[in-house]
Short mmCIF file of C-alpha atoms in Angstrom, two decimals:
data_model
loop_
_atom_site.label_atom_id
_atom_site.label_comp_id
_atom_site.label_asym_id
_atom_site.label_seq_id
_atom_site.Cartn_x
_atom_site.Cartn_y
_atom_site.Cartn_z
CA UNK A 1 77.98 16.41 -32.19
CA UNK A 2 76.64 17.87 -35.40
CA UNK A 3 74.31 20.69 -36.32
CA UNK A 4 73.79 23.30 -39.00
CA UNK A 5 74.53 26.17 -36.63
CA UNK A 6 75.95 26.41 -33.10
CA UNK A 7 75.92 29.48 -30.92
CA UNK A 8 77.35 29.96 -27.45
CA UNK A 9 75.67 32.14 -24.89
CA UNK A 10 75.08 32.10 -21.16
CA UNK A 11 72.67 29.60 -19.65
CA UNK A 12 70.45 29.85 -16.59
CA UNK A 13 71.40 26.39 -15.31
CA UNK A 14 67.95 24.84 -15.90
CA UNK A 15 68.52 21.87 -18.21
CA UNK A 16 67.64 21.84 -21.89
CA UNK A 17 64.67 22.15 -24.23
CA UNK A 18 64.18 21.24 -27.88
CA UNK A 19 61.32 22.39 -30.07
CA UNK A 20 60.19 24.52 -33.00
CA UNK A 21 61.38 28.13 -33.05
CA UNK A 22 58.99 30.97 -32.37
CA UNK A 23 60.67 34.09 -33.75
CA UNK A 24 59.77 37.44 -32.19
CA UNK A 25 61.09 40.48 -34.03
CA UNK A 26 60.48 42.78 -31.04
CA UNK A 27 60.33 42.20 -27.27
CA UNK A 28 56.69 41.62 -26.40
CA UNK A 29 55.40 43.71 -23.52
CA UNK A 30 51.66 43.21 -22.96
CA UNK A 31 49.69 46.27 -21.84
CA UNK A 32 52.67 48.51 -21.22
CA UNK A 33 51.54 51.68 -22.98
CA UNK A 34 51.75 55.00 -21.10
CA UNK A 35 48.47 56.59 -20.02
CA UNK A 36 46.70 58.58 -22.78
CA UNK A 37 43.72 60.56 -21.38
CA UNK A 38 41.64 60.23 -24.54
CA UNK A 39 42.28 56.49 -24.66
CA UNK A 40 41.49 56.11 -20.96
CA UNK A 41 38.17 57.98 -21.38
CA UNK A 42 37.31 55.63 -24.22
CA UNK A 43 38.35 52.53 -22.25
CA UNK A 44 36.25 53.49 -19.25
CA UNK A 45 33.17 54.33 -21.34
CA UNK A 46 33.48 51.00 -23.14
CA UNK A 47 33.92 49.07 -19.87
CA UNK A 48 30.88 50.75 -18.28
CA UNK A 49 28.78 50.08 -21.38
CA UNK A 50 29.86 46.43 -21.39
CA UNK A 51 28.98 46.13 -17.69
CA UNK A 52 25.53 47.65 -18.26
CA UNK A 53 24.90 45.29 -21.17
CA UNK A 54 25.91 42.29 -19.07
CA UNK A 55 23.57 43.35 -16.26
CA UNK A 56 20.69 43.90 -18.69
CA UNK A 57 21.23 40.41 -20.02
CA UNK A 58 21.08 39.04 -16.46
CA UNK A 59 17.86 40.94 -15.76
CA UNK A 60 16.20 39.30 -18.76
CA UNK A 61 16.64 35.85 -17.23
CA UNK A 62 16.26 36.43 -13.49
CA UNK A 63 13.44 36.79 -10.97
CA UNK A 64 11.86 40.19 -10.10
CA UNK A 65 13.55 40.50 -6.69
CA UNK A 66 17.00 39.92 -8.17
CA UNK A 67 16.16 42.21 -11.08
CA UNK A 68 15.61 45.09 -8.64
CA UNK A 69 19.17 44.68 -7.33
CA UNK A 70 20.62 44.59 -10.82
CA UNK A 71 18.62 47.64 -11.90
CA UNK A 72 20.08 49.56 -8.95
CA UNK A 73 23.55 48.63 -10.16
CA UNK A 74 22.74 49.83 -13.68
CA UNK A 75 21.41 53.09 -12.26
CA UNK A 76 24.67 53.64 -10.37
CA UNK A 77 26.75 52.76 -13.44
CA UNK A 78 24.88 55.47 -15.36
CA UNK A 79 25.17 58.02 -12.55
CA UNK A 80 26.71 61.15 -14.17
CA UNK A 81 28.25 62.26 -10.86
CA UNK A 82 30.38 59.10 -10.64
CA UNK A 83 31.35 59.45 -14.29
CA UNK A 84 32.39 63.08 -13.74
CA UNK A 85 34.49 62.13 -10.70
CA UNK A 86 36.27 59.43 -12.72
CA UNK A 87 36.77 61.84 -15.63
CA UNK A 88 38.37 64.35 -13.29
CA UNK A 89 40.93 61.74 -12.16
CA UNK A 90 41.69 60.76 -15.77
CA UNK A 91 42.25 64.43 -16.54
CA UNK A 92 44.90 64.47 -13.82
CA UNK A 93 46.81 61.67 -15.57
CA UNK A 94 45.39 58.59 -13.82
CA UNK A 95 44.48 55.54 -15.90
CA UNK A 96 40.87 54.41 -16.21
CA UNK A 97 41.10 51.71 -13.54
CA UNK A 98 42.48 53.93 -10.76
CA UNK A 99 40.12 56.74 -11.75
CA UNK A 100 37.11 54.44 -11.50
CA UNK A 101 38.17 53.09 -8.10
CA UNK A 102 38.86 56.59 -6.77
CA UNK A 103 35.41 57.75 -7.90
CA UNK A 104 33.67 54.90 -6.07
CA UNK A 105 35.68 54.89 -2.83
CA UNK A 106 33.66 57.62 -1.11
CA UNK A 107 30.39 56.07 -2.25
CA UNK A 108 31.32 52.67 -0.86
CA UNK A 109 32.58 54.09 2.45
CA UNK A 110 29.42 56.18 2.80
CA UNK A 111 27.17 53.17 2.31
CA UNK A 112 29.22 51.00 4.68
CA UNK A 113 29.19 53.56 7.47
CA UNK A 114 25.43 54.24 7.30
CA UNK A 115 23.33 53.40 10.35
CA UNK A 116 20.50 52.26 8.09
CA UNK A 117 20.70 48.51 7.39
CA UNK A 118 19.16 48.81 3.92
CA UNK A 119 21.58 51.54 2.86
CA UNK A 120 24.54 49.67 4.36
CA UNK A 121 23.57 46.59 2.34
CA UNK A 122 23.95 48.63 -0.85
CA UNK A 123 27.71 48.79 -0.25
CA UNK A 124 27.97 45.23 -1.57
CA UNK A 125 26.30 46.33 -4.81
CA UNK A 126 28.73 49.22 -5.18
CA UNK A 127 31.68 46.89 -4.66
CA UNK A 128 30.17 44.54 -7.23
CA UNK A 129 29.91 47.22 -9.93
CA UNK A 130 33.38 48.52 -9.06
CA UNK A 131 34.88 45.09 -9.66
CA UNK A 132 32.68 44.37 -12.69
CA UNK A 133 34.01 47.45 -14.49
CA UNK A 134 37.59 46.59 -13.46
CA UNK A 135 37.17 43.15 -15.02
CA UNK A 136 35.81 44.75 -18.19
CA UNK A 137 38.83 47.07 -18.27
CA UNK A 138 41.23 44.12 -18.39
CA UNK A 139 40.66 44.16 -22.13
CA UNK A 140 42.38 41.94 -24.65
CA UNK A 141 44.44 38.97 -23.48
CA UNK A 142 48.22 39.37 -23.41
CA UNK A 143 50.25 38.38 -26.44
CA UNK A 144 51.46 34.80 -26.36
CA UNK A 145 53.24 32.16 -28.45
CA UNK A 146 52.69 28.42 -29.08
CA UNK A 147 53.25 25.96 -26.25
CA UNK A 148 56.39 23.84 -26.37
CA UNK A 149 58.23 26.21 -28.69
CA UNK A 150 61.61 27.87 -28.26
CA UNK A 151 61.09 31.62 -27.98
CA UNK A 152 63.75 33.50 -29.95
CA UNK A 153 64.03 37.26 -29.76
CA UNK A 154 66.12 40.25 -28.72
CA UNK A 155 64.69 40.18 -25.22
CA UNK A 156 61.56 39.09 -23.37
CA UNK A 157 59.23 40.97 -21.03
CA UNK A 158 58.59 39.36 -17.62
CA UNK A 159 54.85 39.83 -18.19
CA UNK A 160 55.00 37.73 -21.36
CA UNK A 161 56.93 34.99 -19.57
CA UNK A 162 54.28 34.82 -16.86
CA UNK A 163 51.38 34.88 -19.33
CA UNK A 164 52.75 31.81 -21.15
CA UNK A 165 51.87 28.22 -20.24
CA UNK A 166 55.14 26.32 -19.76
CA UNK A 167 53.58 22.99 -18.74
CA UNK A 168 54.27 21.51 -22.20
CA UNK A 169 57.94 22.45 -22.13
CA UNK A 170 59.69 24.98 -24.28
CA UNK A 171 62.62 27.32 -23.74
CA UNK A 172 64.02 30.79 -24.37
CA UNK A 173 66.90 32.00 -26.54
CA UNK A 174 67.70 35.71 -26.42
CA UNK A 175 70.10 37.69 -28.57
CA UNK A 176 70.67 40.10 -25.69
CA UNK A 177 69.46 39.77 -22.10
CA UNK A 178 71.32 38.71 -19.00
CA UNK A 179 71.24 35.83 -16.53
CA UNK A 180 70.59 38.46 -13.83
CA UNK A 181 67.49 39.99 -15.45
CA UNK A 182 64.01 39.55 -14.00
CA UNK A 183 62.92 37.21 -16.78
CA UNK A 184 66.01 35.08 -16.10
CA UNK A 185 65.09 35.02 -12.42
CA UNK A 186 61.58 33.87 -13.34
CA UNK A 187 62.88 31.19 -15.71
CA UNK A 188 65.05 29.72 -12.95
CA UNK A 189 62.10 29.75 -10.57
CA UNK A 190 60.03 27.69 -13.03
CA UNK A 191 62.93 25.57 -14.30
CA UNK A 192 62.53 26.84 -17.89
CA UNK A 193 65.76 26.43 -19.93
CA UNK A 194 67.07 29.78 -21.09
CA UNK A 195 70.14 30.98 -23.01
CA UNK A 196 70.97 34.69 -23.30
CA UNK A 197 73.58 36.82 -25.06
CA UNK A 198 73.96 34.75 -28.25
CA UNK A 199 74.14 37.82 -30.52
CA UNK A 200 72.31 37.95 -33.83
CA UNK A 201 70.38 34.86 -34.91
CA UNK A 202 68.49 34.58 -38.20
CA UNK A 203 66.21 31.57 -38.16
CA UNK A 204 62.84 30.83 -39.74
CA UNK A 205 59.75 30.03 -37.69
CA UNK A 206 59.24 26.35 -36.84
CA UNK A 207 62.94 25.55 -37.33
CA UNK A 208 64.06 22.88 -34.79
CA UNK A 209 66.20 24.43 -32.05
CA UNK A 210 67.99 22.99 -29.02
CA UNK A 211 68.60 25.33 -26.08
CA UNK A 212 70.86 24.04 -23.31
CA UNK A 213 70.39 26.17 -20.21
CA UNK A 214 73.19 24.33 -18.44
CA UNK A 215 76.02 25.01 -20.90
CA UNK A 216 74.60 28.02 -22.77
CA UNK A 217 74.78 26.14 -26.09
CA UNK A 218 72.16 26.72 -28.81
CA UNK A 219 71.98 24.35 -31.78
CA UNK A 220 69.84 25.05 -34.85
CA UNK A 221 68.68 21.86 -36.63
CA UNK A 222 70.03 19.61 -33.85
CA UNK A 223 70.57 15.93 -34.57
CA UNK A 224 69.47 13.08 -32.33
CA UNK A 225 73.09 12.80 -31.17
CA UNK A 226 73.10 16.47 -30.14
CA UNK A 227 70.03 16.00 -27.96
CA UNK A 228 71.34 12.73 -26.52
CA UNK A 229 74.65 14.36 -25.57
CA UNK A 230 72.92 17.18 -23.73
CA UNK A 231 70.55 14.77 -21.99
CA UNK A 232 73.50 12.59 -20.93
CA UNK A 233 75.35 15.59 -19.47
CA UNK A 234 72.28 16.51 -17.42
CA UNK A 235 72.00 13.02 -15.94
CA UNK A 236 75.65 13.17 -14.88
CA UNK A 237 74.95 16.08 -12.52
CA UNK A 238 75.40 15.20 -8.82
CA UNK A 239 72.04 13.83 -7.56
CA UNK A 240 70.14 15.49 -4.73
CA UNK A 241 70.52 13.90 -1.32
CA UNK A 242 67.21 12.13 -0.63
CA UNK A 243 65.14 12.33 2.53
CA UNK A 244 65.65 16.01 3.33
CA UNK A 245 62.38 17.16 4.84
CA UNK A 246 61.35 20.71 5.68
CA UNK A 247 62.24 22.31 8.95
CA UNK A 248 64.93 24.74 9.98
CA UNK A 249 68.47 23.36 9.59
CA UNK A 250 70.66 23.20 12.69
CA UNK A 251 74.21 24.46 12.25
CA UNK A 252 77.39 23.51 14.06
CA UNK A 253 77.87 26.93 15.66
CA UNK A 254 74.39 26.80 17.16
CA UNK A 255 71.04 28.13 16.06
CA UNK A 256 69.00 27.25 13.01
CA UNK A 257 68.64 28.35 9.38
CA UNK A 258 65.17 28.70 7.89
CA UNK A 259 64.69 27.82 4.23
CA UNK A 260 61.78 29.58 2.50
CA UNK A 261 60.64 30.07 -1.10
CA UNK A 262 60.33 33.00 -3.49
CA UNK A 263 57.05 32.97 -5.41
CA UNK A 264 56.38 34.87 -8.64
CA UNK A 265 53.47 32.85 -10.01
CA UNK A 266 50.61 31.19 -8.17
CA UNK A 267 51.09 28.12 -10.39
CA UNK A 268 54.40 27.49 -8.60
CA UNK A 269 52.49 26.57 -5.45
CA UNK A 270 50.39 23.91 -7.14
CA UNK A 271 53.41 21.65 -7.62
CA UNK A 272 55.09 22.51 -4.31
CA UNK A 273 54.39 20.74 -1.03
CA UNK A 274 54.13 23.26 1.83
CA UNK A 275 56.10 20.78 3.91
CA UNK A 276 59.13 21.28 1.66
CA UNK A 277 59.93 24.71 3.10
CA UNK A 278 59.47 26.96 6.13
CA UNK A 279 57.11 29.39 4.40
CA UNK A 280 57.14 32.07 1.70
CA UNK A 281 60.05 34.46 2.09
CA UNK A 282 59.20 36.66 -0.90
CA UNK A 283 55.97 37.00 -2.85
CA UNK A 284 56.53 39.22 -5.89
CA UNK A 285 53.07 40.76 -6.20
CA UNK A 286 53.75 42.61 -9.46
CA UNK A 287 54.11 39.26 -11.24
CA UNK A 288 50.78 37.94 -9.95
CA UNK A 289 48.81 40.65 -11.76
CA UNK A 290 48.18 40.41 -15.47
CA UNK A 291 46.85 43.86 -16.35
CA UNK A 292 46.96 47.48 -15.27
CA UNK A 293 43.37 47.11 -14.06
CA UNK A 294 44.52 44.49 -11.54
CA UNK A 295 46.61 47.18 -9.84
CA UNK A 296 43.36 48.91 -8.91
CA UNK A 297 41.46 45.74 -8.01
CA UNK A 298 41.58 45.43 -4.20
CA UNK A 299 39.33 42.37 -4.14
CA UNK A 300 41.43 40.41 -6.63
CA UNK A 301 44.60 41.20 -4.71
CA UNK A 302 42.95 40.24 -1.41
CA UNK A 303 41.91 36.85 -2.81
CA UNK A 304 45.42 36.17 -4.14
CA UNK A 305 47.03 36.95 -0.79
CA UNK A 306 44.51 34.77 1.04
CA UNK A 307 45.30 31.90 -1.32
CA UNK A 308 48.99 32.19 -0.44
CA UNK A 309 48.21 32.18 3.28
CA UNK A 310 45.93 29.17 2.89
CA UNK A 311 48.69 27.26 1.08
CA UNK A 312 51.24 28.14 3.77
CA UNK A 313 48.90 26.72 6.43
CA UNK A 314 50.18 28.75 9.37
CA UNK A 315 53.74 29.26 8.14
CA UNK A 316 54.88 32.87 7.58
CA UNK A 317 54.18 34.60 4.27
CA UNK A 318 56.18 37.71 3.33
CA UNK A 319 54.50 39.76 0.63
CA UNK A 320 56.43 42.47 -1.18
CA UNK A 321 54.62 45.60 -2.25
CA UNK A 322 54.35 46.17 -6.00
CA UNK A 323 57.86 46.60 -7.40
CA UNK A 324 57.03 48.30 -10.69
CA UNK A 325 59.33 50.15 -13.06
CA UNK A 326 62.70 49.03 -14.36
CA UNK A 327 62.11 46.06 -16.68
CA UNK A 328 58.61 45.44 -15.28
CA UNK A 329 56.36 47.63 -17.44
CA UNK A 330 52.91 46.68 -16.10
CA UNK A 331 50.74 49.78 -16.28
CA UNK A 332 53.32 51.63 -18.38
CA UNK A 333 55.27 52.83 -15.33
CA UNK A 334 58.84 53.76 -16.22
CA UNK A 335 58.23 53.18 -19.93
CA UNK A 336 59.29 56.70 -20.89
CA UNK A 337 62.10 57.17 -18.37
CA UNK A 338 65.59 57.54 -19.76
CA UNK A 339 66.96 55.11 -17.18
CA UNK A 340 64.04 53.37 -15.44
CA UNK A 341 66.30 51.35 -13.12
CA UNK A 342 67.43 54.63 -11.57
CA UNK A 343 64.08 56.40 -11.62
CA UNK A 344 60.62 55.93 -10.13
CA UNK A 345 60.47 52.27 -9.20
CA UNK A 346 59.51 50.30 -6.10
CA UNK A 347 58.49 52.30 -3.05
CA UNK A 348 59.41 55.56 -4.80
CA UNK A 349 56.70 54.93 -7.38
CA UNK A 350 54.14 53.76 -4.83
CA UNK A 351 54.57 56.82 -2.62
CA UNK A 352 54.20 59.04 -5.71
CA UNK A 353 50.93 57.20 -6.50
CA UNK A 354 49.29 56.82 -3.06
CA UNK A 355 45.99 55.61 -4.57
CA UNK A 356 47.71 52.45 -5.81
CA UNK A 357 49.58 52.00 -2.53
CA UNK A 358 46.41 52.42 -0.45
CA UNK A 359 44.55 49.82 -2.54
CA UNK A 360 47.30 47.26 -1.92
CA UNK A 361 47.57 48.24 1.74
CA UNK A 362 43.86 47.55 2.26
CA UNK A 363 44.08 44.18 0.54
CA UNK A 364 47.07 43.22 2.72
CA UNK A 365 45.48 44.44 5.94
CA UNK A 366 42.36 42.39 5.22
CA UNK A 367 44.37 39.29 4.26
CA UNK A 368 46.45 39.63 7.44
CA UNK A 369 43.40 38.58 9.44
CA UNK A 370 43.72 35.09 7.91
CA UNK A 371 47.34 34.21 8.68
CA UNK A 372 50.88 35.30 9.62
CA UNK A 373 51.52 37.90 6.93
CA UNK A 374 54.48 40.29 6.70
CA UNK A 375 54.96 43.17 4.24
CA UNK A 376 58.19 43.99 2.46
CA UNK A 377 58.98 47.40 0.88
CA UNK A 378 61.00 47.36 -2.38
CA UNK A 379 63.72 49.78 -3.45
CA UNK A 380 63.94 51.60 -0.11
CA UNK A 381 66.58 54.33 -0.06
CA UNK A 382 65.89 56.51 2.98
CA UNK A 383 64.14 55.98 6.36
CA UNK A 384 61.28 58.40 5.62
CA UNK A 385 60.02 55.99 2.93
CA UNK A 386 59.41 53.32 5.57
CA UNK A 387 57.80 55.83 7.95
CA UNK A 388 55.52 57.24 5.22
CA UNK A 389 54.43 53.76 4.15
CA UNK A 390 53.70 52.73 7.73
CA UNK A 391 51.59 55.87 8.19
CA UNK A 392 49.50 54.95 5.12
CA UNK A 393 48.98 51.42 6.47
CA UNK A 394 47.88 52.83 9.83
CA UNK A 395 45.45 55.25 8.17
CA UNK A 396 43.91 52.52 6.04
CA UNK A 397 43.73 50.19 9.06
CA UNK A 398 41.79 52.83 11.02
CA UNK A 399 39.43 53.38 8.07
CA UNK A 400 38.75 49.65 7.66
CA UNK A 401 38.20 49.23 11.39
CA UNK A 402 35.56 51.98 11.32
CA UNK A 403 33.79 49.99 8.61
CA UNK A 404 33.90 46.87 10.84
CA UNK A 405 36.14 44.98 8.42
CA UNK A 406 38.46 42.38 9.99
CA UNK A 407 42.13 43.34 9.67
CA UNK A 408 45.55 42.69 11.16
CA UNK A 409 48.47 45.11 11.04
CA UNK A 410 51.45 43.23 9.54
CA UNK A 411 55.10 43.60 10.38
CA UNK A 412 56.60 46.05 7.86
CA UNK A 413 60.11 45.35 6.64
CA UNK A 414 62.31 46.55 3.79
CA UNK A 415 64.39 45.20 0.96
CA UNK A 416 68.07 46.06 1.31
CA UNK A 417 69.02 46.52 -2.35
CA UNK A 418 70.21 50.13 -2.56
CA UNK A 419 73.81 50.57 -1.35
CA UNK A 420 73.08 53.74 0.65
CA UNK A 421 70.42 51.83 2.62
CA UNK A 422 72.85 48.99 3.33
CA UNK A 423 75.56 51.37 4.50
CA UNK A 424 73.15 53.37 6.70
CA UNK A 425 71.04 50.44 7.90
CA UNK A 426 71.21 51.55 11.53
CA UNK A 427 69.07 54.61 10.66
CA UNK A 428 66.11 52.47 9.55
CA UNK A 429 64.61 52.06 13.00
CA UNK A 430 61.03 52.06 11.64
CA UNK A 431 61.61 48.80 9.75
CA UNK A 432 60.59 45.64 11.60
CA UNK A 433 62.88 43.36 9.58
CA UNK A 434 65.25 43.36 6.59
CA UNK A 435 65.66 41.21 3.48
CA UNK A 436 68.74 41.41 1.26
CA UNK A 437 67.94 41.69 -2.46
CA UNK A 438 71.33 40.85 -3.87
CA UNK A 439 70.41 41.12 -7.56
CA UNK A 440 69.70 44.86 -7.45
CA UNK A 441 72.25 45.43 -4.70
CA UNK A 442 74.95 44.08 -7.05
CA UNK A 443 73.61 46.17 -9.93
CA UNK A 444 73.80 49.42 -7.98
CA UNK A 445 77.02 48.49 -6.19
CA UNK A 446 78.85 47.99 -9.49
CA UNK A 447 76.97 50.55 -11.65
CA UNK A 448 76.31 47.58 -13.92
CA UNK A 449 72.90 47.08 -15.56
CA UNK A 450 71.69 43.62 -14.61
CA UNK A 451 70.03 43.14 -18.03
CA UNK A 452 73.03 44.23 -20.14
CA UNK A 453 75.05 41.25 -21.45
CA UNK A 454 78.03 43.43 -22.43
CA UNK A 455 78.86 44.12 -18.77
CA UNK A 456 77.71 40.86 -17.22
CA UNK A 457 81.31 39.90 -16.37
CA UNK A 458 81.60 42.99 -14.15
CA UNK A 459 78.38 41.96 -12.42
CA UNK A 460 79.83 38.53 -11.69
CA UNK A 461 83.19 39.84 -10.48
CA UNK A 462 81.42 41.81 -7.75
CA UNK A 463 80.66 38.73 -5.61
CA UNK A 464 83.56 39.23 -3.11
CA UNK A 465 82.58 42.88 -2.56
CA UNK A 466 78.93 41.89 -2.30
CA UNK A 467 79.68 39.24 0.33
CA UNK A 468 81.67 41.79 2.35
CA UNK A 469 78.78 44.26 2.25
CA UNK A 470 76.32 41.49 3.18
CA UNK A 471 78.43 40.56 6.20
CA UNK A 472 78.64 44.18 7.36
CA UNK A 473 74.90 44.71 6.87
CA UNK A 474 73.95 41.54 8.75
CA UNK A 475 76.15 42.58 11.68
CA UNK A 476 74.36 45.94 11.91
CA UNK A 477 70.93 44.28 11.78
CA UNK A 478 71.93 41.96 14.64
CA UNK A 479 73.12 44.95 16.68
CA UNK A 480 69.71 46.53 16.10
CA UNK A 481 68.00 43.34 17.26
CA UNK A 482 66.12 43.02 13.96
CA UNK A 483 65.74 39.87 11.80
CA UNK A 484 67.54 39.84 8.45
CA UNK A 485 67.31 37.31 5.64
CA UNK A 486 68.28 37.03 2.00
CA UNK A 487 66.03 36.49 -1.01
CA UNK A 488 68.25 37.40 -3.98
CA UNK A 489 69.90 35.03 -6.45
CA UNK A 490 72.97 34.72 -4.23
CA UNK A 491 70.80 32.80 -1.77
CA UNK A 492 70.22 30.04 -4.32
CA UNK A 493 73.90 29.52 -5.12
CA UNK A 494 75.06 26.40 -3.21
CA UNK A 495 78.69 27.51 -3.55
CA UNK A 496 77.97 30.70 -1.57
CA UNK A 497 75.92 29.05 1.15
CA UNK A 498 78.73 28.63 3.67
CA UNK A 499 79.77 32.29 3.24
CA UNK A 500 76.19 33.46 3.87
CA UNK A 501 75.85 31.31 6.97
CA UNK A 502 79.23 32.54 8.25
CA UNK A 503 78.04 36.14 7.82
CA UNK A 504 75.18 35.48 10.22
CA UNK A 505 72.32 34.91 7.76
CA UNK A 506 69.72 32.61 9.34
CA UNK A 507 66.88 32.95 6.85
CA UNK A 508 67.31 32.03 3.19
CA UNK A 509 64.59 32.32 0.55
CA UNK A 510 65.09 30.77 -2.90
CA UNK A 511 63.12 29.83 -6.01
CA UNK A 512 61.19 26.55 -5.70
CA UNK A 513 63.42 24.99 -8.36
CA UNK A 514 66.49 25.73 -6.18
CA UNK A 515 65.17 24.17 -2.97
CA UNK A 516 66.61 20.72 -3.60
CA UNK A 517 70.08 21.99 -4.51
CA UNK A 518 70.26 24.26 -1.45
CA UNK A 519 69.08 21.46 0.86
CA UNK A 520 71.72 19.18 -0.61
CA UNK A 521 74.41 21.82 -0.05
CA UNK A 522 73.27 22.20 3.54
CA UNK A 523 73.45 18.47 4.12
CA UNK A 524 76.89 18.26 2.55
CA UNK A 525 78.03 21.13 4.79
CA UNK A 526 77.09 19.07 7.81
CA UNK A 527 73.87 20.89 8.68
CA UNK A 528 71.14 18.79 10.20
CA UNK A 529 67.58 19.30 8.93
#
């Protein structure tokens, strides 16, 4: 093989990509700025003005009856009382989107609960203007880079990865990063070749680059022979056993093992046959939303969840509450924390911001009426977090029922990813089920940052200890009579499959790109699908 420059890093195991370099000097993180009250006032005023202008334009080309409805909406948008209520929330540190929703909640509930049919009908108009302003608040599109290129930078934000269109190929080469980071997890789910930890790389834009996610090799100015060699190595990989349909696998010791999928992007479902798995074991809701305004948009979230349930067609769908913070900066949460992985993230953040939690709870309760939906709590540390979240769901369910809105109370389970929760699992009696998140569990078990390449070897060496803790945790869950599954990266490692099954795991959820390899491993282990 020949090439001007070769660098060795760590690959994500997802084949190779060749293309022109896109060089990013800084990690791109769309819409991750902390809340600034003056900026939020300005954003809300601009969004309301844009909404009024759009409605005025509609009035100019509609019939008189429709114009009356639109004029009512404009009147409400200009209502100084609503504006003052929103301003009060912004003054307390809320962003424009949550402040706007909070200001309209009482109005909407009041209209919906009226005994007068005409007044009750106005609730739809209030919901319409609420969502119209939220859409206007979405603002400028996220930063992006050309299709088919090889992204080269120090690191990459998960939000940027999800905003990019990978259908025309492309890959990722990072100077830092880790194969256990969230963006690495997303790249494996989509099958995007990625190499991390290559150190410094000085390359001009548009320079041809080859990134081999299987070997971790990066070649600048690759020759045809370089690309052919990598392509030949990929073809030599053991082929997947054909004819493995969906359906729980039977194991020699008795019982079955369900194989589900982790979903981080709705586009993943479009190329996945529902018959290929037993349902959705983990829906990462924070990756489905593209802006901070989406966090306050109940209707948008409701529609997304319903789309997942429709795709599953009667199979179970487990939806995780927003897991913000850490390396997921949507809305600016955790951006200023000294160590965001150890601060307000997951359920800790949601319980500290009950407005955001209640919006998602309502969307989930409404979606639950359309299929078998379960809810998963992230980053749970102590039992009161489960109890407090359940109380909020029950309160929102009662409120929706009073407004004659169809709902269904979902089963509420918890991620097991904090060591203290794993060790004290028997105290979490309020949880309906458990799901092992082995990526964060390993991080906290080893005091090793999952996104730090300098300690990645420590992260990897923890597997024996992790498997022991998994086995102990599963045994406790069985004693409690509660279901427990696994949805972390360990679940998608065919070499660890037999150890997981031996520990008592009977539900495994993996990225769509890992389904075939896990099914093959099951078949080779003598399991019958």
